[in-house]
Amino acid sequence: MFPCNPLKRRKHPSLSAIVSELRQKLLELALAEAAQYGEARAKSVIGKAMAKFPELRASAKEVMPLIDEVVAEVNQMDPKDLEPFLPEKSSKPKAKVEKELPALQNSDKVVLRFAPSPSGPLHLGHTRALALNNYYRNRYGGKLILRLEDTNPNAIDPEAYDMIQSDMDWLGINSDEVVVQSDRMETYYDDMRTIISQGDAYVTNSEAEHWRDLKKRSEAHPDRNRDSDIQLGEFEALLSGGGGIVVIKTDLEDPNPALRDFVAFRVVESPHPRQKDKYRLWPLYNYAVAIDDHRLGVTHVLRGKDHLNNTLKQKWIYKYMGWDEPEYIHYGLVSIPDTNLKTSNIRESISKNEFSGWDDCRLATLKALARRGYQSKTFLKYWEGAGIKEVDIKFSWQNFNAVNKDLVDPVSRRLFFVPDPVEFKIETESPLVKEAPWHPDNPELGMREEKVNSGDTVYLPGVEIQGATELRLKNLCNVTVENKSLEFSGFDHKQGNPIIQWCCRYRKMELFYPDGNSVKGVVEDNISELDGEVVQFERVGFVRLEDNKAFFLHR
């Protein structure tokens, strides 16, 4: 155990055994990082040190100079001298080790942002950016901003402001700051006044088709080169009335027409759910994002490579304002097959009662996936494993379910579920007792015990017993089948007899599948304390219980 402030007594490393020991441990961490990644970084080393030696957290400020010293020393070493500190390879099978994602450049200070539009709750597609930004925030001890991009009054769900934050809470990701773009309108206006006064933006009320046609031909619109005082006057006028757009000047000769002059503001007369009728001139995505990323101190922008054009547009704003650009990391696109992620379509379907709500188990919203029983850690583990490579990827439900199964399987209790049950009477000379483990590999959970008397009603799955003359009631006994009667025929396992799940005392249950199908049946009645939990219906799969409903998770 290190003292609270080991460096306050430090005269020289050789004079303090405690500091010498601390320096050696920090040196080992720095050497390992440099050997693996080509160089050691102070932020990364201190993060690993605090995780490995939590007693140092109280004296982080005092430890930093020593870390800087160690990192500087290690980074001056010859790469060949670092080779002995590479992780040892072993032929023995190892437990799964979480792999580290590539290091960030310029990571002395790390400020990231997750920036959804409040048009609905979060869905599976959102979780990639959220997981990756959260990973790097935690790795570098940085800051994560939740920025709600609500500058399109016609595409906002007032409830989404809270839904998004509750979804993040469920994922276990807490933002360090919450910013709502529509609360920052005056900032957008002030910075645009600067850009216009420099001659780097213009106002036009030209017909949209005419303006776009000129761009395609690399021709300047007549309004483009008017005096900046005229442009400013028209900008101010747009704040209260009239029509028009505000355009950022770029290179009209750019070979990519999409990168030629782009719109920064447009008029929207619709009332805003949050700001009401306070504003009518609203910023578009690329302008608002560039202004916010700088003003909020964002240092690293992680997003898909479908934003490459947006990045180039946003760099014009940085250029005109004389700002340093953040680090941009563009990862490959992801396709999620057979999954409806378009919020507007889902909302319309909900309004038509085609879905019961945002948590309908047929959807891929976080609320729906959580209702089915997916664990929050599954999303983080899956996307961290997918990484930030530029190659496009295809989302794999099979792999995603395997990650989730690793989390739920060890703790999920087992139950008998009988679909489409058929009623039988059981005949036995003496009472029978079912003894079935709650979990086959976790004896600490105990046993499910049930007493069955002669004359009791037993429910069996009709499809599975067709044509059977003798069968085994799982964890109970053998029975012969005749009409609607079951007669005890011994305890020894008989080869060839089908093993059937059954229920005596039961609760009605309807099992809902994500494809929209459902099956009615009965389940053991010992589930009063399992409501809201993930369990495994034996031979069916993992499900999450909710009153008299069960939502299929995966096998």
Coordinates of C-alpha atoms in Angstrom, one line a residue:
M1 CA 0.0 0.0 0.0
F2 CA 1.4 3.3 -1.0
P3 CA 1.0 6.4 1.3
C4 CA -1.5 9.1 0.3
N5 CA 1.2 11.5 -1.0
P6 CA 4.3 9.6 -1.7
L7 CA 6.0 12.4 -3.7
K8 CA 5.8 15.0 -0.9
R9 CA 8.7 13.3 0.9
R10 CA 10.6 12.6 -2.3
K11 CA 14.2 13.9 -2.3
H12 CA 15.6 11.6 -4.9
P13 CA 14.4 8.1 -6.1
S14 CA 17.4 6.4 -4.5
L15 CA 16.6 8.0 -1.1
S16 CA 13.0 6.7 -0.9
A17 CA 12.2 3.0 -1.1
I18 CA 8.6 3.8 -1.5
V19 CA 9.0 6.2 -4.4
S20 CA 11.6 3.8 -6.0
E21 CA 9.0 1.0 -5.9
L22 CA 6.3 3.3 -7.3
R23 CA 8.6 4.4 -10.1
Q24 CA 9.5 0.9 -11.0
K25 CA 5.8 -0.1 -11.3
L26 CA 5.0 3.0 -13.5
L27 CA 8.1 2.2 -15.6
E28 CA 6.8 -1.4 -16.2
L29 CA 3.4 0.0 -17.4
A30 CA 5.1 2.6 -19.7
L31 CA 7.5 0.0 -21.1
A32 CA 4.7 -2.4 -21.9
E33 CA 2.6 0.3 -23.6
A34 CA 5.6 1.6 -25.6
A35 CA 6.5 -2.0 -26.7
Q36 CA 2.9 -2.6 -27.9
Y37 CA 2.0 0.7 -29.4
G38 CA 5.3 2.3 -30.4
E39 CA 5.2 5.0 -27.7
A40 CA 3.9 5.5 -24.1
R41 CA 1.4 8.2 -23.3
A42 CA 1.1 9.8 -19.9
K43 CA -2.7 9.8 -19.9
S44 CA -2.9 6.2 -20.8
V45 CA -0.2 5.2 -18.2
I46 CA -1.9 7.1 -15.4
G47 CA -5.2 5.5 -16.3
K48 CA -3.7 2.0 -16.1
A49 CA -1.9 2.9 -12.9
M50 CA -5.1 4.2 -11.2
A51 CA -6.9 1.0 -12.2
K52 CA -4.1 -1.3 -11.1
F53 CA -3.2 0.7 -7.9
P54 CA -6.4 2.4 -6.8
E55 CA -4.7 3.7 -3.6
L56 CA -2.9 6.2 -5.9
R57 CA -6.1 8.0 -6.9
A58 CA -5.9 10.3 -3.9
S59 CA -2.5 11.5 -4.9
A60 CA -2.9 11.7 -8.7
K61 CA -1.6 15.2 -9.0
E62 CA 1.6 14.3 -7.1
V63 CA 2.1 11.2 -9.2
M64 CA 1.8 12.9 -12.6
P65 CA 5.3 14.5 -12.6
L66 CA 6.8 11.1 -12.0
I67 CA 4.7 9.6 -14.8
D68 CA 5.9 12.3 -17.2
E69 CA 9.4 11.6 -16.2
V70 CA 9.0 7.9 -16.8
V71 CA 7.2 8.3 -20.1
A72 CA 9.9 10.7 -21.4
E73 CA 12.6 8.2 -20.5
V74 CA 10.8 5.3 -22.1
N75 CA 10.0 7.2 -25.4
Q76 CA 13.7 7.9 -25.9
M77 CA 14.6 4.2 -25.9
D78 CA 15.5 2.2 -29.0
P79 CA 12.5 0.1 -30.2
K80 CA 14.7 -3.0 -30.2
D81 CA 15.3 -2.4 -26.5
L82 CA 11.5 -2.5 -25.9
E83 CA 11.0 -5.9 -27.5
P84 CA 11.5 -7.8 -24.3
F85 CA 8.6 -6.0 -22.8
L86 CA 6.1 -7.2 -25.3
P87 CA 3.4 -9.5 -23.8
E88 CA 4.6 -13.1 -23.7
K89 CA 3.0 -15.5 -26.2
S90 CA 1.7 -18.8 -24.7
S91 CA 0.6 -22.0 -26.3
K92 CA -1.8 -22.5 -23.4
P93 CA -5.4 -21.5 -23.8
K94 CA -6.1 -18.1 -22.2
A95 CA -9.2 -16.6 -20.7
K96 CA -10.8 -14.0 -22.9
V97 CA -8.9 -10.7 -22.7
E98 CA -10.6 -7.5 -23.8
K99 CA -8.6 -6.0 -26.6
E100 CA -7.6 -2.4 -26.6
L101 CA -8.7 -0.2 -29.5
P102 CA -6.1 1.9 -31.3
A103 CA -4.7 4.8 -29.4
L104 CA -6.0 8.4 -30.1
Q105 CA -3.6 11.0 -31.5
N106 CA -3.1 14.2 -29.5
S107 CA -4.7 12.6 -26.4
D108 CA -3.3 14.9 -23.7
K109 CA -6.8 16.2 -23.4
V110 CA -9.8 14.2 -24.7
V111 CA -13.3 15.7 -25.1
L112 CA -15.8 13.7 -27.1
R113 CA -19.4 14.1 -27.9
F114 CA -22.4 11.9 -28.7
A115 CA -24.9 13.9 -30.7
P116 CA -28.3 12.3 -31.5
S117 CA -31.3 14.2 -32.7
P118 CA -34.2 14.0 -30.3
S119 CA -36.6 12.5 -32.8
G120 CA -37.2 9.4 -30.8
P121 CA -35.4 7.1 -28.3
L122 CA -32.0 5.5 -29.0
H123 CA -31.9 2.4 -31.2
L124 CA -29.3 -0.3 -32.0
G125 CA -27.6 1.9 -34.6
H126 CA -26.9 4.7 -32.1
T127 CA -25.1 2.4 -29.7
R128 CA -22.0 2.1 -31.9
A129 CA -21.0 5.7 -31.7
L130 CA -22.1 5.9 -28.1
A131 CA -20.0 2.8 -27.1
L132 CA -16.9 4.0 -28.9
N133 CA -17.0 7.5 -27.5
N134 CA -17.6 6.1 -24.0
Y135 CA -14.7 3.7 -24.4
Y136 CA -12.2 6.5 -25.2
R137 CA -13.6 8.8 -22.6
N138 CA -13.0 6.1 -20.0
R139 CA -9.6 5.1 -21.4
Y140 CA -8.2 8.6 -21.3
G141 CA -10.1 10.0 -18.3
G142 CA -11.7 12.5 -20.7
K143 CA -15.1 14.2 -21.0
L144 CA -18.2 13.0 -22.9
I145 CA -20.8 15.6 -23.9
L146 CA -24.3 14.6 -24.8
R147 CA -25.4 17.1 -27.4
L148 CA -29.1 17.0 -28.5
E149 CA -29.2 18.3 -32.0
D150 CA -32.7 19.8 -32.3
T151 CA -32.4 22.5 -34.9
N152 CA -35.0 21.0 -37.2
P153 CA -38.3 22.0 -35.5
N154 CA -40.2 19.6 -37.8
A155 CA -38.3 16.4 -36.7
I156 CA -38.5 16.5 -32.9
D157 CA -40.3 14.3 -30.4
P158 CA -40.6 16.4 -27.2
E159 CA -40.4 13.2 -25.2
A160 CA -37.1 12.2 -26.8
Y161 CA -35.1 14.7 -24.7
D162 CA -35.7 12.6 -21.7
M163 CA -35.9 9.2 -23.5
I164 CA -32.4 9.5 -24.8
Q165 CA -31.0 10.3 -21.4
S166 CA -32.9 7.4 -19.8
D167 CA -31.5 5.1 -22.5
M168 CA -28.0 6.2 -21.7
D169 CA -28.6 5.6 -18.0
W170 CA -29.8 2.1 -18.9
L171 CA -26.6 1.5 -20.8
G172 CA -24.6 2.7 -17.8
I173 CA -23.1 5.7 -19.7
N174 CA -23.3 9.0 -17.9
S175 CA -22.5 12.1 -19.9
D176 CA -20.3 14.8 -18.2
E177 CA -22.4 17.6 -19.8
V178 CA -25.7 17.9 -21.6
V179 CA -26.1 20.5 -24.3
V180 CA -29.2 21.3 -26.3
Q181 CA -28.5 23.0 -29.6
S182 CA -31.7 25.1 -29.7
D183 CA -30.6 26.8 -26.5
R184 CA -27.5 28.0 -28.3
M185 CA -29.1 30.0 -31.2
E186 CA -27.6 33.3 -30.3
T187 CA -24.1 31.7 -30.4
Y188 CA -24.8 30.5 -34.0
Y189 CA -26.1 33.9 -35.0
D190 CA -23.1 35.7 -33.5
D191 CA -20.5 33.5 -35.3
M192 CA -22.4 33.8 -38.6
R193 CA -22.2 37.6 -38.3
T194 CA -18.4 37.2 -38.0
I195 CA -18.2 34.9 -41.1
I196 CA -20.5 37.2 -43.2
S197 CA -18.5 40.3 -42.2
Q198 CA -15.3 38.6 -43.5
G199 CA -17.0 38.0 -46.8
D200 CA -17.1 34.2 -46.3
A201 CA -20.9 33.7 -46.4
Y202 CA -23.8 35.3 -48.3
V203 CA -27.6 35.6 -48.1
T204 CA -29.8 34.8 -51.1
N205 CA -33.5 34.4 -51.7
S206 CA -32.9 32.7 -55.0
E207 CA -35.1 29.8 -56.1
A208 CA -33.5 26.7 -54.8
E209 CA -33.4 24.9 -58.1
H210 CA -31.6 27.9 -59.8
W211 CA -29.1 28.1 -57.0
R212 CA -28.3 24.4 -57.2
D213 CA -28.1 24.5 -61.0
L214 CA -25.4 27.3 -60.8
K215 CA -23.5 25.2 -58.3
K216 CA -23.4 22.2 -60.6
R217 CA -22.0 24.4 -63.3
S218 CA -19.4 25.9 -60.8
E219 CA -20.9 29.3 -61.4
A220 CA -21.3 31.9 -58.7
H221 CA -24.8 33.1 -57.8
P222 CA -25.2 36.9 -58.4
D223 CA -25.8 37.4 -54.6
R224 CA -22.5 35.7 -53.7
N225 CA -20.1 38.6 -54.2
R226 CA -22.3 41.4 -52.8
D227 CA -20.8 43.7 -50.2
S228 CA -20.6 42.2 -46.7
D229 CA -22.6 45.1 -45.2
I230 CA -25.5 44.2 -47.5
Q231 CA -25.2 40.6 -46.6
L232 CA -25.3 41.4 -42.9
G233 CA -28.3 43.6 -43.3
E234 CA -30.2 40.8 -45.1
F235 CA -29.1 38.3 -42.5
E236 CA -30.5 40.5 -39.7
A237 CA -33.7 40.9 -41.7
L238 CA -34.1 37.1 -42.0
L239 CA -34.2 36.8 -38.2
S240 CA -37.6 38.5 -38.1
G241 CA -39.2 38.0 -41.6
G242 CA -38.8 37.3 -45.2
G243 CA -37.4 34.3 -47.0
G244 CA -34.0 33.2 -48.0
I245 CA -31.0 31.1 -47.0
V246 CA -27.5 31.8 -45.6
V247 CA -24.7 30.1 -47.6
I248 CA -21.1 29.3 -46.7
K249 CA -18.7 30.0 -49.5
T250 CA -16.4 27.2 -50.4
D251 CA -14.5 26.3 -53.7
L252 CA -16.9 26.4 -56.6
E253 CA -14.3 24.5 -58.7
D254 CA -14.3 21.6 -56.3
P255 CA -14.6 18.4 -58.3
N256 CA -17.2 17.2 -55.8
P257 CA -20.4 19.3 -56.4
A258 CA -21.6 18.3 -52.9
L259 CA -18.7 20.3 -51.4
R260 CA -19.4 23.5 -53.3
D261 CA -21.2 26.3 -51.4
F262 CA -23.5 24.8 -48.7
V263 CA -26.4 26.2 -46.8
A264 CA -25.8 27.2 -43.2
F265 CA -29.3 28.6 -42.2
R266 CA -32.8 28.3 -43.6
V267 CA -36.2 29.7 -42.5
V268 CA -38.6 27.3 -40.7
E269 CA -41.8 28.9 -39.6
S270 CA -43.1 25.9 -37.6
P271 CA -43.1 26.3 -33.9
H272 CA -40.2 24.5 -32.1
P273 CA -41.3 22.1 -29.3
R274 CA -38.8 23.6 -26.9
Q275 CA -38.3 27.2 -28.2
K276 CA -41.9 27.8 -29.5
D277 CA -41.9 30.8 -31.8
K278 CA -38.8 32.4 -30.5
Y279 CA -36.7 31.7 -33.6
R280 CA -37.4 31.3 -37.3
L281 CA -33.9 31.1 -38.8
W282 CA -32.5 27.7 -38.0
P283 CA -28.9 26.4 -38.6
L284 CA -28.3 23.3 -40.6
Y285 CA -26.3 20.3 -39.5
N286 CA -22.8 21.2 -40.7
Y287 CA -22.8 24.8 -39.5
A288 CA -24.2 24.0 -36.1
V289 CA -21.9 21.0 -35.6
A290 CA -18.8 22.9 -36.5
I291 CA -19.6 25.8 -34.2
D292 CA -20.5 23.5 -31.3
D293 CA -17.5 21.2 -31.7
H294 CA -15.2 24.2 -31.2
R295 CA -17.2 26.1 -28.7
L296 CA -17.6 23.1 -26.5
G297 CA -14.0 22.1 -26.7
V298 CA -14.4 18.8 -28.6
T299 CA -11.0 17.4 -29.3
H300 CA -11.8 14.1 -31.1
V301 CA -14.8 13.4 -33.4
L302 CA -15.6 9.7 -33.9
R303 CA -18.2 8.9 -36.6
G304 CA -18.8 6.8 -39.7
K305 CA -17.1 7.5 -43.0
D306 CA -20.5 8.5 -44.4
H307 CA -19.6 11.8 -42.7
L308 CA -16.5 12.4 -44.8
N309 CA -18.1 15.1 -46.9
N310 CA -19.5 16.7 -43.7
T311 CA -16.0 16.8 -42.3
L312 CA -14.7 18.6 -45.3
K313 CA -17.6 21.1 -45.1
Q314 CA -17.1 21.7 -41.4
K315 CA -13.4 22.4 -42.0
W316 CA -14.4 25.5 -43.9
I317 CA -16.0 26.9 -40.8
Y318 CA -12.8 26.2 -38.8
K319 CA -10.8 27.9 -41.5
Y320 CA -12.9 31.0 -41.6
M321 CA -13.0 31.3 -37.8
G322 CA -9.2 30.7 -37.4
W323 CA -9.8 27.6 -35.2
D324 CA -7.7 24.5 -34.7
E325 CA -9.5 21.4 -36.0
P326 CA -10.3 18.4 -33.8
E327 CA -9.0 15.0 -34.6
Y328 CA -11.4 13.2 -37.0
I329 CA -11.8 9.4 -36.9
H330 CA -14.0 7.9 -39.5
Y331 CA -14.9 4.2 -39.1
G332 CA -16.5 2.0 -41.7
L333 CA -20.2 1.8 -42.2
V334 CA -22.3 -0.9 -40.6
S335 CA -25.3 -2.6 -42.2
I336 CA -27.9 -4.1 -39.8
P337 CA -30.0 -6.6 -41.9
D338 CA -33.7 -7.0 -41.5
T339 CA -33.9 -4.2 -38.9
N340 CA -36.1 -1.1 -39.0
L341 CA -34.2 1.8 -37.5
K342 CA -35.9 4.7 -39.2
T343 CA -37.5 6.7 -36.3
S344 CA -40.1 8.5 -38.5
N345 CA -41.4 5.1 -39.9
I346 CA -41.6 3.6 -36.4
R347 CA -43.4 6.6 -35.0
E348 CA -46.0 6.4 -37.9
S349 CA -46.5 2.7 -37.3
I350 CA -47.0 3.3 -33.5
S351 CA -49.6 5.9 -34.4
K352 CA -51.4 3.3 -36.5
N353 CA -51.3 0.8 -33.7
E354 CA -49.1 -1.5 -35.8
F355 CA -46.6 -1.4 -32.9
S356 CA -47.6 -1.2 -29.2
G357 CA -44.9 1.5 -28.5
W358 CA -41.2 2.2 -28.6
D359 CA -40.6 -1.0 -26.5
D360 CA -42.5 -3.4 -28.9
C361 CA -40.3 -6.5 -29.0
R362 CA -40.3 -6.5 -32.8
L363 CA -38.3 -3.3 -32.8
A364 CA -34.5 -2.6 -32.4
T365 CA -34.9 0.4 -30.1
L366 CA -32.9 0.1 -26.8
K367 CA -36.2 0.0 -24.9
A368 CA -37.4 -3.0 -27.0
L369 CA -34.1 -4.8 -26.8
A370 CA -33.9 -4.2 -23.0
R371 CA -37.5 -5.5 -22.7
R372 CA -36.4 -8.7 -24.4
G373 CA -33.6 -9.2 -22.0
Y374 CA -30.5 -7.9 -23.7
Q375 CA -27.9 -6.7 -21.2
S376 CA -26.4 -3.2 -21.3
K377 CA -22.9 -4.6 -21.3
T378 CA -23.6 -6.5 -24.5
F379 CA -23.8 -3.4 -26.6
L380 CA -20.5 -2.0 -25.2
K381 CA -18.6 -5.3 -25.6
Y382 CA -19.9 -5.9 -29.1
W383 CA -19.1 -2.5 -30.5
E384 CA -15.7 -2.3 -28.8
G385 CA -14.9 -5.7 -30.4
A386 CA -16.0 -4.4 -33.8
G387 CA -13.4 -1.5 -33.4
I388 CA -12.9 1.6 -35.5
K389 CA -11.4 0.2 -38.7
E390 CA -12.4 2.0 -41.9
V391 CA -13.7 -1.2 -43.6
D392 CA -17.5 -1.6 -43.7
I393 CA -19.0 -4.3 -41.6
K394 CA -22.2 -6.3 -41.3
F395 CA -23.8 -6.5 -37.9
S396 CA -24.1 -10.1 -36.8
W397 CA -27.1 -11.0 -34.6
Q398 CA -25.4 -14.4 -34.0
N399 CA -22.3 -12.8 -32.6
F400 CA -24.3 -10.2 -30.7
N401 CA -26.4 -13.0 -29.1
A402 CA -23.3 -14.9 -28.2
V403 CA -21.9 -11.9 -26.3
N404 CA -25.2 -11.6 -24.5
K405 CA -25.4 -15.3 -23.7
D406 CA -22.1 -15.2 -22.0
L407 CA -23.6 -12.7 -19.6
V408 CA -27.1 -14.2 -19.0
D409 CA -26.4 -17.9 -19.1
P410 CA -24.5 -18.2 -15.8
V411 CA -27.2 -16.5 -13.8
S412 CA -30.5 -17.4 -15.6
R413 CA -32.8 -19.9 -13.8
R414 CA -34.3 -22.7 -15.8
L415 CA -38.0 -23.4 -16.1
F416 CA -40.4 -25.8 -17.9
F417 CA -42.6 -24.1 -20.5
V418 CA -45.3 -26.1 -22.2
P419 CA -46.6 -24.6 -25.5
D420 CA -50.1 -25.4 -26.7
P421 CA -50.7 -27.6 -23.6
V422 CA -52.8 -30.7 -23.5
E423 CA -54.5 -31.8 -20.2
F424 CA -53.9 -35.3 -18.7
K425 CA -54.6 -37.0 -15.4
I426 CA -51.8 -38.8 -13.7
E427 CA -52.3 -42.1 -11.9
T428 CA -49.7 -43.2 -9.3
E429 CA -49.7 -45.4 -6.2
S430 CA -47.8 -42.8 -4.1
P431 CA -47.0 -39.1 -4.4
L432 CA -44.1 -38.2 -6.7
V433 CA -41.6 -35.3 -6.2
K434 CA -40.0 -33.4 -8.9
E435 CA -36.4 -32.3 -8.1
A436 CA -35.0 -30.1 -10.8
P437 CA -32.0 -27.7 -10.5
W438 CA -32.7 -24.0 -11.0
H439 CA -29.4 -24.1 -12.9
P440 CA -27.4 -27.2 -14.0
D441 CA -24.0 -25.5 -13.4
N442 CA -24.9 -23.4 -10.3
P443 CA -25.9 -25.6 -7.4
E444 CA -26.0 -22.6 -5.1
L445 CA -29.3 -21.6 -6.6
G446 CA -30.9 -24.8 -5.2
M447 CA -33.6 -27.0 -6.6
R448 CA -37.2 -26.6 -7.9
E449 CA -39.3 -29.1 -6.0
E450 CA -42.9 -30.0 -6.7
K451 CA -45.1 -32.7 -5.2
V452 CA -47.4 -34.5 -7.7
N453 CA -50.3 -36.6 -6.3
S454 CA -52.4 -39.3 -8.0
G455 CA -55.3 -37.6 -9.8
D456 CA -53.5 -34.3 -10.4
T457 CA -53.7 -32.6 -13.8
V458 CA -50.5 -32.6 -15.8
Y459 CA -50.1 -30.4 -18.9
L460 CA -47.9 -31.7 -21.8
P461 CA -47.0 -30.2 -25.2
G462 CA -49.5 -31.7 -27.6
V463 CA -47.2 -31.7 -30.7
E464 CA -44.4 -33.5 -28.9
I465 CA -46.4 -36.4 -27.6
Q466 CA -48.3 -37.3 -30.7
G467 CA -48.2 -41.1 -31.1
A468 CA -46.3 -41.7 -27.9
T469 CA -47.3 -44.7 -25.8
E470 CA -44.7 -44.2 -23.1
L471 CA -42.6 -41.2 -22.2
R472 CA -40.5 -39.7 -19.4
L473 CA -41.7 -36.6 -17.5
K474 CA -38.4 -34.7 -17.1
N475 CA -37.0 -34.8 -13.5
L476 CA -39.9 -36.9 -12.4
C477 CA -40.7 -40.4 -13.7
N478 CA -41.8 -42.6 -16.7
V479 CA -45.5 -42.8 -17.6
T480 CA -47.6 -44.7 -20.1
V481 CA -50.0 -42.7 -22.2
E482 CA -53.6 -43.8 -22.8
N483 CA -56.2 -41.4 -24.0
K484 CA -56.1 -38.5 -21.5
S485 CA -54.4 -40.5 -18.8
L486 CA -50.8 -40.9 -17.6
E487 CA -49.9 -44.0 -15.5
F488 CA -46.7 -44.2 -13.5
S489 CA -44.3 -46.8 -15.1
G490 CA -41.1 -46.5 -13.1
F491 CA -38.1 -44.2 -12.3
D492 CA -35.4 -45.8 -14.4
H493 CA -34.5 -44.1 -17.7
K494 CA -35.8 -46.2 -20.6
Q495 CA -34.0 -45.9 -23.9
G496 CA -36.1 -44.6 -26.7
N497 CA -38.7 -42.9 -24.4
P498 CA -39.0 -39.1 -25.3
I499 CA -38.2 -36.8 -22.4
I500 CA -41.0 -34.2 -22.1
Q501 CA -41.3 -31.0 -20.1
W502 CA -44.5 -30.7 -18.2
C503 CA -46.4 -28.6 -15.7
C504 CA -48.7 -29.5 -12.9
R505 CA -49.1 -26.3 -10.9
Y506 CA -48.8 -23.6 -13.5
R507 CA -49.3 -20.1 -14.7
K508 CA -50.6 -19.1 -18.1
M509 CA -47.9 -17.5 -20.2
E510 CA -47.8 -16.1 -23.8
L511 CA -44.4 -16.2 -25.4
F512 CA -43.7 -13.4 -27.9
Y513 CA -41.1 -13.7 -30.7
P514 CA -39.4 -10.7 -32.4
D515 CA -40.9 -11.8 -35.8
G516 CA -44.4 -11.0 -34.5
N517 CA -45.5 -14.6 -33.8
S518 CA -46.5 -15.7 -30.3
V519 CA -47.3 -19.0 -28.6
K520 CA -49.6 -19.6 -25.7
G521 CA -48.7 -22.1 -23.0
V522 CA -48.2 -22.7 -19.3
V523 CA -45.1 -22.3 -17.2
E524 CA -44.2 -23.6 -13.7
D525 CA -45.9 -21.4 -11.1
N526 CA -42.8 -20.8 -9.0
I527 CA -42.0 -17.6 -10.8
S528 CA -43.5 -14.9 -8.5
E529 CA -40.0 -13.5 -7.7
L530 CA -38.7 -13.8 -11.3
D531 CA -40.9 -11.1 -12.9
G532 CA -38.6 -8.8 -15.0
E533 CA -35.8 -11.4 -15.0
V534 CA -34.2 -13.3 -17.8
V535 CA -34.7 -17.1 -17.5
Q536 CA -34.3 -20.0 -19.8
F537 CA -37.3 -21.9 -20.9
E538 CA -35.6 -25.3 -21.4
R539 CA -35.5 -26.4 -25.0
V540 CA -36.9 -23.1 -26.1
G541 CA -34.3 -20.4 -25.2
F542 CA -33.7 -17.4 -23.0
V543 CA -36.7 -15.2 -22.3
R544 CA -37.5 -12.2 -20.2
L545 CA -40.6 -12.5 -18.0
E546 CA -43.1 -9.7 -17.6
D547 CA -46.2 -10.7 -15.7
N548 CA -48.1 -13.2 -17.9
K549 CA -45.8 -12.5 -20.9
A550 CA -42.4 -13.8 -21.9
F551 CA -40.3 -12.1 -24.6
F552 CA -38.0 -14.4 -26.5
L553 CA -34.4 -13.3 -26.3
H554 CA -32.3 -15.9 -28.1
R555 CA -31.3 -19.6 -27.8

